[in-house]
PDB file of C-alpha atoms in Angstrom:
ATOM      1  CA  UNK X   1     103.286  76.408 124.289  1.00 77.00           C
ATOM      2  CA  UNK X   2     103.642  76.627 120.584  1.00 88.00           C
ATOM      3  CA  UNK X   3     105.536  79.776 120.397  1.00 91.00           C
ATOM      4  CA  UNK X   4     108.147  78.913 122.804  1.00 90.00           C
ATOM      5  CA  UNK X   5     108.672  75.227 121.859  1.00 91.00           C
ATOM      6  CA  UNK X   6     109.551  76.392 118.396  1.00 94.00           C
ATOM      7  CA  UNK X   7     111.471  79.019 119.182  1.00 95.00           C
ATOM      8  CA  UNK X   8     113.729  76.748 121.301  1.00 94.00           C
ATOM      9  CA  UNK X   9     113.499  74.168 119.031  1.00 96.00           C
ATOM     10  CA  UNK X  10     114.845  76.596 115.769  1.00 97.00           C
ATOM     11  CA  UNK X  11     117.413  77.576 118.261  1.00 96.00           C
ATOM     12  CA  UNK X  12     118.814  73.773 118.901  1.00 95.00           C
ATOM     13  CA  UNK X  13     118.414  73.152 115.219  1.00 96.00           C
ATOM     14  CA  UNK X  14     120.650  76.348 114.289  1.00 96.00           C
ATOM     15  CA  UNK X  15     123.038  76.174 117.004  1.00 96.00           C
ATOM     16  CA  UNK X  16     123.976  72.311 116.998  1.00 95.00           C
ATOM     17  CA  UNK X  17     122.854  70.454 114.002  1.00 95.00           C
ATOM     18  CA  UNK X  18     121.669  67.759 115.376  1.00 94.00           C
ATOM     19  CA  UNK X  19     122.200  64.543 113.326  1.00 91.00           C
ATOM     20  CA  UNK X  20     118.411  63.747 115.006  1.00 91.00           C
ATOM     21  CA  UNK X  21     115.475  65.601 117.275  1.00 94.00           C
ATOM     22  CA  UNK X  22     113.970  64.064 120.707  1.00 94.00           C
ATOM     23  CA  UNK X  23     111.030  66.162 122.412  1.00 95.00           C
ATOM     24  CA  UNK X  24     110.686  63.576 125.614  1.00 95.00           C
ATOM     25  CA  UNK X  25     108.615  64.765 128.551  1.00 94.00           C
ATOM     26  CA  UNK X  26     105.378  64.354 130.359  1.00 94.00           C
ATOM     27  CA  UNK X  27     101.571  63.522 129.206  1.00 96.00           C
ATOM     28  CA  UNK X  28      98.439  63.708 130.313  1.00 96.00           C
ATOM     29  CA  UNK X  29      96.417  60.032 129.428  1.00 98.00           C
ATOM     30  CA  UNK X  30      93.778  60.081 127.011  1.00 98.00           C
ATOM     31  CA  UNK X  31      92.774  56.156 127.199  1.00 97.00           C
ATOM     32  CA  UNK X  32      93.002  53.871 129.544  1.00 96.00           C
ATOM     33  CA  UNK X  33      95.642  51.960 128.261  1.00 94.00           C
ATOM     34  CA  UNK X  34      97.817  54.650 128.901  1.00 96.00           C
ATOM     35  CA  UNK X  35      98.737  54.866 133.081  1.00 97.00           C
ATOM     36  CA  UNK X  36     101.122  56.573 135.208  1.00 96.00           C
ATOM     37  CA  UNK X  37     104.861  55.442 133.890  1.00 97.00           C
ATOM     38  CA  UNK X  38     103.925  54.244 131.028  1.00 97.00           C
ATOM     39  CA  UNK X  39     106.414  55.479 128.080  1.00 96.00           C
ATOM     40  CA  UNK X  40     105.319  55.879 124.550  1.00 96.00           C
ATOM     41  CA  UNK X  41     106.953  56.467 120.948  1.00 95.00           C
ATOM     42  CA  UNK X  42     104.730  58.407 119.417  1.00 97.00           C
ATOM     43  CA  UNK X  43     103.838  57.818 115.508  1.00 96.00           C
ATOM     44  CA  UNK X  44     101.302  60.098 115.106  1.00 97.00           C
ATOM     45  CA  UNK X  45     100.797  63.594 116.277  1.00 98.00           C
ATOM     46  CA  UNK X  46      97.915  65.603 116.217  1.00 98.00           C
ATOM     47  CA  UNK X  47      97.464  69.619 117.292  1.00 97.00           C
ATOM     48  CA  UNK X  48      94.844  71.815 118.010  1.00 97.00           C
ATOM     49  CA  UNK X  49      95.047  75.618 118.608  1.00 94.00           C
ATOM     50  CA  UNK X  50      93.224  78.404 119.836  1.00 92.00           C
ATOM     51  CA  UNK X  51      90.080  78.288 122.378  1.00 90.00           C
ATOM     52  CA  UNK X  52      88.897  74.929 122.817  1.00 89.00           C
ATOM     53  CA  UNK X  53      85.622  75.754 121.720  1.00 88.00           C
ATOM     54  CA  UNK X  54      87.834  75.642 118.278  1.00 86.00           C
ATOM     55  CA  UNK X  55      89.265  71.994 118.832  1.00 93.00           C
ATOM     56  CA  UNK X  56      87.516  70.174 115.866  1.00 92.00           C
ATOM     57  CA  UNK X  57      88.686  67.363 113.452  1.00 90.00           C
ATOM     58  CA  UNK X  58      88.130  70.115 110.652  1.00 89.00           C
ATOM     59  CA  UNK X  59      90.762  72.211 112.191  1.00 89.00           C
ATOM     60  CA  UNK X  60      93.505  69.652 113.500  1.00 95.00           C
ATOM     61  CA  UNK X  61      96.915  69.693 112.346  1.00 96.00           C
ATOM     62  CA  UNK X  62      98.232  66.018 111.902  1.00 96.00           C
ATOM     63  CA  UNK X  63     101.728  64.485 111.210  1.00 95.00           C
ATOM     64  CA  UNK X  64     102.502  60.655 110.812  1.00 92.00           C
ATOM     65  CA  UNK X  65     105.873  59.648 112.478  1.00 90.00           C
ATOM     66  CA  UNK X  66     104.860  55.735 111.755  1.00 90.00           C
ATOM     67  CA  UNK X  67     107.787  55.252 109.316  1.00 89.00           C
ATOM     68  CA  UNK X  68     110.082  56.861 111.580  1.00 88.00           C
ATOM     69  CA  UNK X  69     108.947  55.106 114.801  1.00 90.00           C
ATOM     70  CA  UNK X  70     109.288  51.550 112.776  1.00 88.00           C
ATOM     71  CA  UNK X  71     113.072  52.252 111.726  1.00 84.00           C
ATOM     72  CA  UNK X  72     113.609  53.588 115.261  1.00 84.00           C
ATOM     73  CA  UNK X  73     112.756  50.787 116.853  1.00 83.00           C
ATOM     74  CA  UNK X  74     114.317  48.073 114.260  1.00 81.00           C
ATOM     75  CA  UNK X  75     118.231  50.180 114.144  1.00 74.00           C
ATOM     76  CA  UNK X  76     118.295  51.250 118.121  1.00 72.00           C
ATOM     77  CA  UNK X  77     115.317  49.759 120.238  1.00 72.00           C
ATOM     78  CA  UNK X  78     115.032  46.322 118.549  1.00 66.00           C
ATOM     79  CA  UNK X  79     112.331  44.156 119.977  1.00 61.00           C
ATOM     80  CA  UNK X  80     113.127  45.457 123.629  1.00 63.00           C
ATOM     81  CA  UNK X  81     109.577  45.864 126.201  1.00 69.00           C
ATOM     82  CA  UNK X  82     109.684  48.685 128.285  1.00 82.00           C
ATOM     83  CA  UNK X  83     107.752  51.334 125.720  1.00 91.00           C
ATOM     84  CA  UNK X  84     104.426  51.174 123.919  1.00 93.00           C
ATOM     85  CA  UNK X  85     103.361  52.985 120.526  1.00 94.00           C
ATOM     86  CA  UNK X  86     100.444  55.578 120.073  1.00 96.00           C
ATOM     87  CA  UNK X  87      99.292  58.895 119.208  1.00 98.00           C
ATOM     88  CA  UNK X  88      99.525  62.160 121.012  1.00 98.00           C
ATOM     89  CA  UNK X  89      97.605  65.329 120.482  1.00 98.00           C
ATOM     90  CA  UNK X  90      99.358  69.098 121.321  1.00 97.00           C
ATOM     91  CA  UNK X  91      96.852  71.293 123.013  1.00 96.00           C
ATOM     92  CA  UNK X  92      97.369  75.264 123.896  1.00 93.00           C
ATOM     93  CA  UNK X  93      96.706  75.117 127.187  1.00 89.00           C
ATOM     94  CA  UNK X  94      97.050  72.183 130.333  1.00 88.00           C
ATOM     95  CA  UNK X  95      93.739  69.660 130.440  1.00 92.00           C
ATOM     96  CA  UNK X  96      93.381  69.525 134.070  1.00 87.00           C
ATOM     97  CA  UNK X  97      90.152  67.628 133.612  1.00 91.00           C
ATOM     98  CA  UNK X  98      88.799  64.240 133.319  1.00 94.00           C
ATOM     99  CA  UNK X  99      85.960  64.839 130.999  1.00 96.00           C
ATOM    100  CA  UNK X 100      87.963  66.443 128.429  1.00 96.00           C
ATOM    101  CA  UNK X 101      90.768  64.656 128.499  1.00 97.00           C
ATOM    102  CA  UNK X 102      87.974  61.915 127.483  1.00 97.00           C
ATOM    103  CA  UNK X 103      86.869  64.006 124.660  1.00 97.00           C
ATOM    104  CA  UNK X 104      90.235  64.370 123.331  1.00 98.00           C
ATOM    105  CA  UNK X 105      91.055  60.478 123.445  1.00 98.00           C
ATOM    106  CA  UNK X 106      87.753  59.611 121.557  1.00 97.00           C
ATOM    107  CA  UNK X 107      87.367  62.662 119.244  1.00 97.00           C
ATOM    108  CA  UNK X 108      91.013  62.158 117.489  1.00 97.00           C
ATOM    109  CA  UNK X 109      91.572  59.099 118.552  1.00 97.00           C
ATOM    110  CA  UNK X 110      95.134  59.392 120.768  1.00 98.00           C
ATOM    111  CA  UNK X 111      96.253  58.299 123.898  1.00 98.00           C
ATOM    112  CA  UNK X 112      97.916  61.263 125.227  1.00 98.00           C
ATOM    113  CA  UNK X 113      98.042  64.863 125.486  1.00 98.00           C
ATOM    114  CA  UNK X 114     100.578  67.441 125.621  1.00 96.00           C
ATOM    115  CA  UNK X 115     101.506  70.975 124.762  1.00 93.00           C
ATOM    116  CA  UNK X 116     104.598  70.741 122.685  1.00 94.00           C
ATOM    117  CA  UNK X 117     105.124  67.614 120.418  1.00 96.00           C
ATOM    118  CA  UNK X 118     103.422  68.743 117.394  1.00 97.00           C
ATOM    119  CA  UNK X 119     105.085  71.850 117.553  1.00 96.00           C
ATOM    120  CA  UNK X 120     108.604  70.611 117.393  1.00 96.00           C
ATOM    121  CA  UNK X 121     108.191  68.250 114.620  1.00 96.00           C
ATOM    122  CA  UNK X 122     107.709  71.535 112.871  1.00 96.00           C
ATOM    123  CA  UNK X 123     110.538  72.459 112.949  1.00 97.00           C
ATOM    124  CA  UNK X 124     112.499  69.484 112.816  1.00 96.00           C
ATOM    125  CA  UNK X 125     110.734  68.965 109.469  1.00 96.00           C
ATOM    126  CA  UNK X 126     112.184  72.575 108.649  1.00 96.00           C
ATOM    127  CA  UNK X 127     115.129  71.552 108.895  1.00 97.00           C
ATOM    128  CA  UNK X 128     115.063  67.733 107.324  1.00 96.00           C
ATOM    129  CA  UNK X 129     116.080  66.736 110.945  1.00 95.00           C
ATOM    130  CA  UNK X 130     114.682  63.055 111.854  1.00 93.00           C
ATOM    131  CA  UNK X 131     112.551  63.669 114.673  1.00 94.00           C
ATOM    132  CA  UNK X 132     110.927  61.442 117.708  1.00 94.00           C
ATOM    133  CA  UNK X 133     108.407  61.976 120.377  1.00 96.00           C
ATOM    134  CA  UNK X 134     108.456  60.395 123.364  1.00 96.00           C
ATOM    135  CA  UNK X 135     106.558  60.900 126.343  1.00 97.00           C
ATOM    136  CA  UNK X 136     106.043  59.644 129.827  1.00 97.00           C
ATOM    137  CA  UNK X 137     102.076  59.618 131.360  1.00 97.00           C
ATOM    138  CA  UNK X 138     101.642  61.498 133.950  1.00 94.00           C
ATOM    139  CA  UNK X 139      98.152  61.562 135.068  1.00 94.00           C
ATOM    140  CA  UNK X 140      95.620  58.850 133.753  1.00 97.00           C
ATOM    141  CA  UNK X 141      92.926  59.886 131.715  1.00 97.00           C
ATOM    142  CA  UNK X 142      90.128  59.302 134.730  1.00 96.00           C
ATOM    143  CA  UNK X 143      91.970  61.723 136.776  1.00 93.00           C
ATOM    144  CA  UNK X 144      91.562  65.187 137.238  1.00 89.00           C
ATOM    145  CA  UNK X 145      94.234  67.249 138.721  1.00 83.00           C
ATOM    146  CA  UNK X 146      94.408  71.134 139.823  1.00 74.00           C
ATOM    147  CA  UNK X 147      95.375  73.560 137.242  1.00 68.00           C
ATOM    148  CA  UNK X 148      98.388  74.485 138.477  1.00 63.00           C
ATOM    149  CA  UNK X 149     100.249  71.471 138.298  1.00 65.00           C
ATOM    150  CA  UNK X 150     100.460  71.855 134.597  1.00 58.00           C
ATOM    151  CA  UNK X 151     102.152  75.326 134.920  1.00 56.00           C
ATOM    152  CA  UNK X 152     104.790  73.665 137.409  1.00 53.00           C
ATOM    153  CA  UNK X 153     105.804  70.080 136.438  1.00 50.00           C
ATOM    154  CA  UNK X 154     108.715  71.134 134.774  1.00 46.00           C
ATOM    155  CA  UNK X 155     109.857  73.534 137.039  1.00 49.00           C
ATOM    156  CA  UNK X 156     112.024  73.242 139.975  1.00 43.00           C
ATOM    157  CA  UNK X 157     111.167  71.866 143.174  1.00 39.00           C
ATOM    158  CA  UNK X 158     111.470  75.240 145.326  1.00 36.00           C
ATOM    159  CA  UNK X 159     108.422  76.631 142.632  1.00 37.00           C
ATOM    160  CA  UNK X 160     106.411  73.224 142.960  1.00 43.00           C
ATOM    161  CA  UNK X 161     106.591  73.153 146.840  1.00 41.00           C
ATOM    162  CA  UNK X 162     105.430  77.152 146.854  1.00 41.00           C
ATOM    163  CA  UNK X 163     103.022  76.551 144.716  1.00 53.00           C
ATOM    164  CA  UNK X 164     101.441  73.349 146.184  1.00 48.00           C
ATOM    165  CA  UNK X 165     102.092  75.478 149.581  1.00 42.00           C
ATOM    166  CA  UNK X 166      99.889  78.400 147.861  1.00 49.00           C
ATOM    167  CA  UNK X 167      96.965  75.864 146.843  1.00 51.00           C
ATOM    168  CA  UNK X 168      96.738  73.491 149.851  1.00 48.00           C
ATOM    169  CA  UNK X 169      96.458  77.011 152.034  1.00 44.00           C
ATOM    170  CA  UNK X 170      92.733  77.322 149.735  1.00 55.00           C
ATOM    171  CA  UNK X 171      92.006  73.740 148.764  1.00 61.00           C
ATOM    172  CA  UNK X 172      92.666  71.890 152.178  1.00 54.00           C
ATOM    173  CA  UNK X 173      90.963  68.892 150.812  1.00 58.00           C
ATOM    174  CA  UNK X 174      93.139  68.377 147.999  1.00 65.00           C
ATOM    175  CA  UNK X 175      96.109  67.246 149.750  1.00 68.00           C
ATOM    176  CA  UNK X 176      95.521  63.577 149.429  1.00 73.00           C
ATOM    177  CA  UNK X 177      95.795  64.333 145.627  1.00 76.00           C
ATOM    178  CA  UNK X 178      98.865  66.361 145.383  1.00 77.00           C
ATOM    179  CA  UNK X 179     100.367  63.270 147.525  1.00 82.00           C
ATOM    180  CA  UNK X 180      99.496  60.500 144.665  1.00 86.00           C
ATOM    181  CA  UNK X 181     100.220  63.154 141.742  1.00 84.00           C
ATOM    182  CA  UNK X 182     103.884  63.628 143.546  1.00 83.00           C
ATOM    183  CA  UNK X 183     104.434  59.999 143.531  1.00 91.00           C
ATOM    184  CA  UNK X 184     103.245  59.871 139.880  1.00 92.00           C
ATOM    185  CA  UNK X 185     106.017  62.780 138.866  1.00 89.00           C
ATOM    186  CA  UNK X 186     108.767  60.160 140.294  1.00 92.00           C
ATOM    187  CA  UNK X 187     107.225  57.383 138.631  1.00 96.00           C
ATOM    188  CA  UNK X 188     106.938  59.401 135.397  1.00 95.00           C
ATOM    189  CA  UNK X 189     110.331  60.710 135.668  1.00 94.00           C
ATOM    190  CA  UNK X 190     112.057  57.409 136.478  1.00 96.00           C
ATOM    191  CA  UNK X 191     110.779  55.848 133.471  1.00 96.00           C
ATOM    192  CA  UNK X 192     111.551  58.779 131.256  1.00 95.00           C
ATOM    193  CA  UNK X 193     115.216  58.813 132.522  1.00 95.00           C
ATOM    194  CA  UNK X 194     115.331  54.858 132.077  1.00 92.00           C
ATOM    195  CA  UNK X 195     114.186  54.793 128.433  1.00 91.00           C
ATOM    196  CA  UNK X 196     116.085  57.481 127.342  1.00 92.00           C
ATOM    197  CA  UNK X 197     119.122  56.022 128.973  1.00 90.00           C
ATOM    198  CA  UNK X 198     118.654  52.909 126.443  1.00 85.00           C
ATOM    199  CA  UNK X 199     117.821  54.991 124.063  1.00 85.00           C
ATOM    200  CA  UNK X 200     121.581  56.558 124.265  1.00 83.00           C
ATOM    201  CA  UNK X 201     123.596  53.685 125.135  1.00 81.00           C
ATOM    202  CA  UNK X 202     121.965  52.189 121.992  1.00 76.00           C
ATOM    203  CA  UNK X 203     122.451  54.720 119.779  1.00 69.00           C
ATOM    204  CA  UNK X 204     126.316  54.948 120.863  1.00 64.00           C
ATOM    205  CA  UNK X 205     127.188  50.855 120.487  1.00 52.00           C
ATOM    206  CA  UNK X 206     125.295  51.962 116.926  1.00 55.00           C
ATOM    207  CA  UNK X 207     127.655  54.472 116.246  1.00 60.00           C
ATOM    208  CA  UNK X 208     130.745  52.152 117.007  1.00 57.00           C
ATOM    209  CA  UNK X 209     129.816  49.680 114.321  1.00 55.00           C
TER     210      UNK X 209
END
């Protein structure tokens, strides 16, 4: 959430100095362009807060990272494939749902959605820190997934099996789903780990020049 994203992120920022910031994780799609695996830079970022019955265009917060993306990608990524470019929108709380996660996509015009991004270009911008988001879709905009898998995707796999344990014991039904979302947290992950792999062997041949 905001609080805690910033809070770690001032913390980073004070504590090492970083010469740049990367918030790289997970996203929910808001198009369909965006599917499980896919990884984005994102050069816009848009946030919402408080209850969604709040989340209007009149009270979005909005960055542009397009300048930042563009140099990005001409000093480290070059013309490589691998990675597309779009916006992302920070939300308080986990869409779970299909028909909002539709909403989003068409109301502010993004392709994902998260719950940090936004937040931590904050404070990067605090701090005159050059800051990129990337992200890794998780879940496709045309699927909805149980609630709880937002409070558990980044947290070990002794809390995600307990969990799943926990919801399966209710939902019986929903065990065909949890299969294909588990598969979509390795595919996500792989391609997160992948990119950001490039991303540091690129930077470091940049450094040596």
């Amino acid at each position: 959430g905001k609080e805690r994203s910033q809070e770690l992120s001032r913390l980073m920022a004070e504590r090492f100095k970083p010469d740049m910031m990367i918030s790289a994780g997970f996203a929910g799609g808001a198009s369909e362009d965006a599917t499980p695996g896919d990884v984005f830079l994102c050069d816009r970022l848009v946030a919402v807060d408080g209850s969604p019955f709040l989340w209007g265009k009149e009270e979005a917060f909005e960055s542009s990272s397009v300048e930042m993306v563009q140099r990005f990608r001409q000093a480290i990524l070059g013309d490589r494939s691998g990675y597309q470019v779009g916006s992302c929108i920070t939300v308080p709380k986990f869409v779970s749902n299909r028909s909002m996660k539709e909403w989003l996509g068409n109301t502010f015009n993004v392709k994902l959605i998260d719950m940090e991004s936004y937040w931590v270009s904050e404070v990067a911008a605090s701090f005159r820190i050059p800051f990129l988001t990337v992200r890794a879709v998780l879940d496709p905009v045309d699927q909805s997934v149980p609630r709880f898998i937002g409070e558990t995707v980044d947290k070990g796999m002794a809390v995600r099996t307990l969990r799943s344990v926990a919801h399966l014991a209710t939902n019986p039904t929903d065990a065909p789903q949890l299969i294909r979302l588990s598969r979509q947290v390795s595919v996500a992950r792989a391609a997160l780990t992948q990119f950001l792999d490039k991303i540091v062997a690129a930077r470091t041949i940049s450094d040596r020049r």
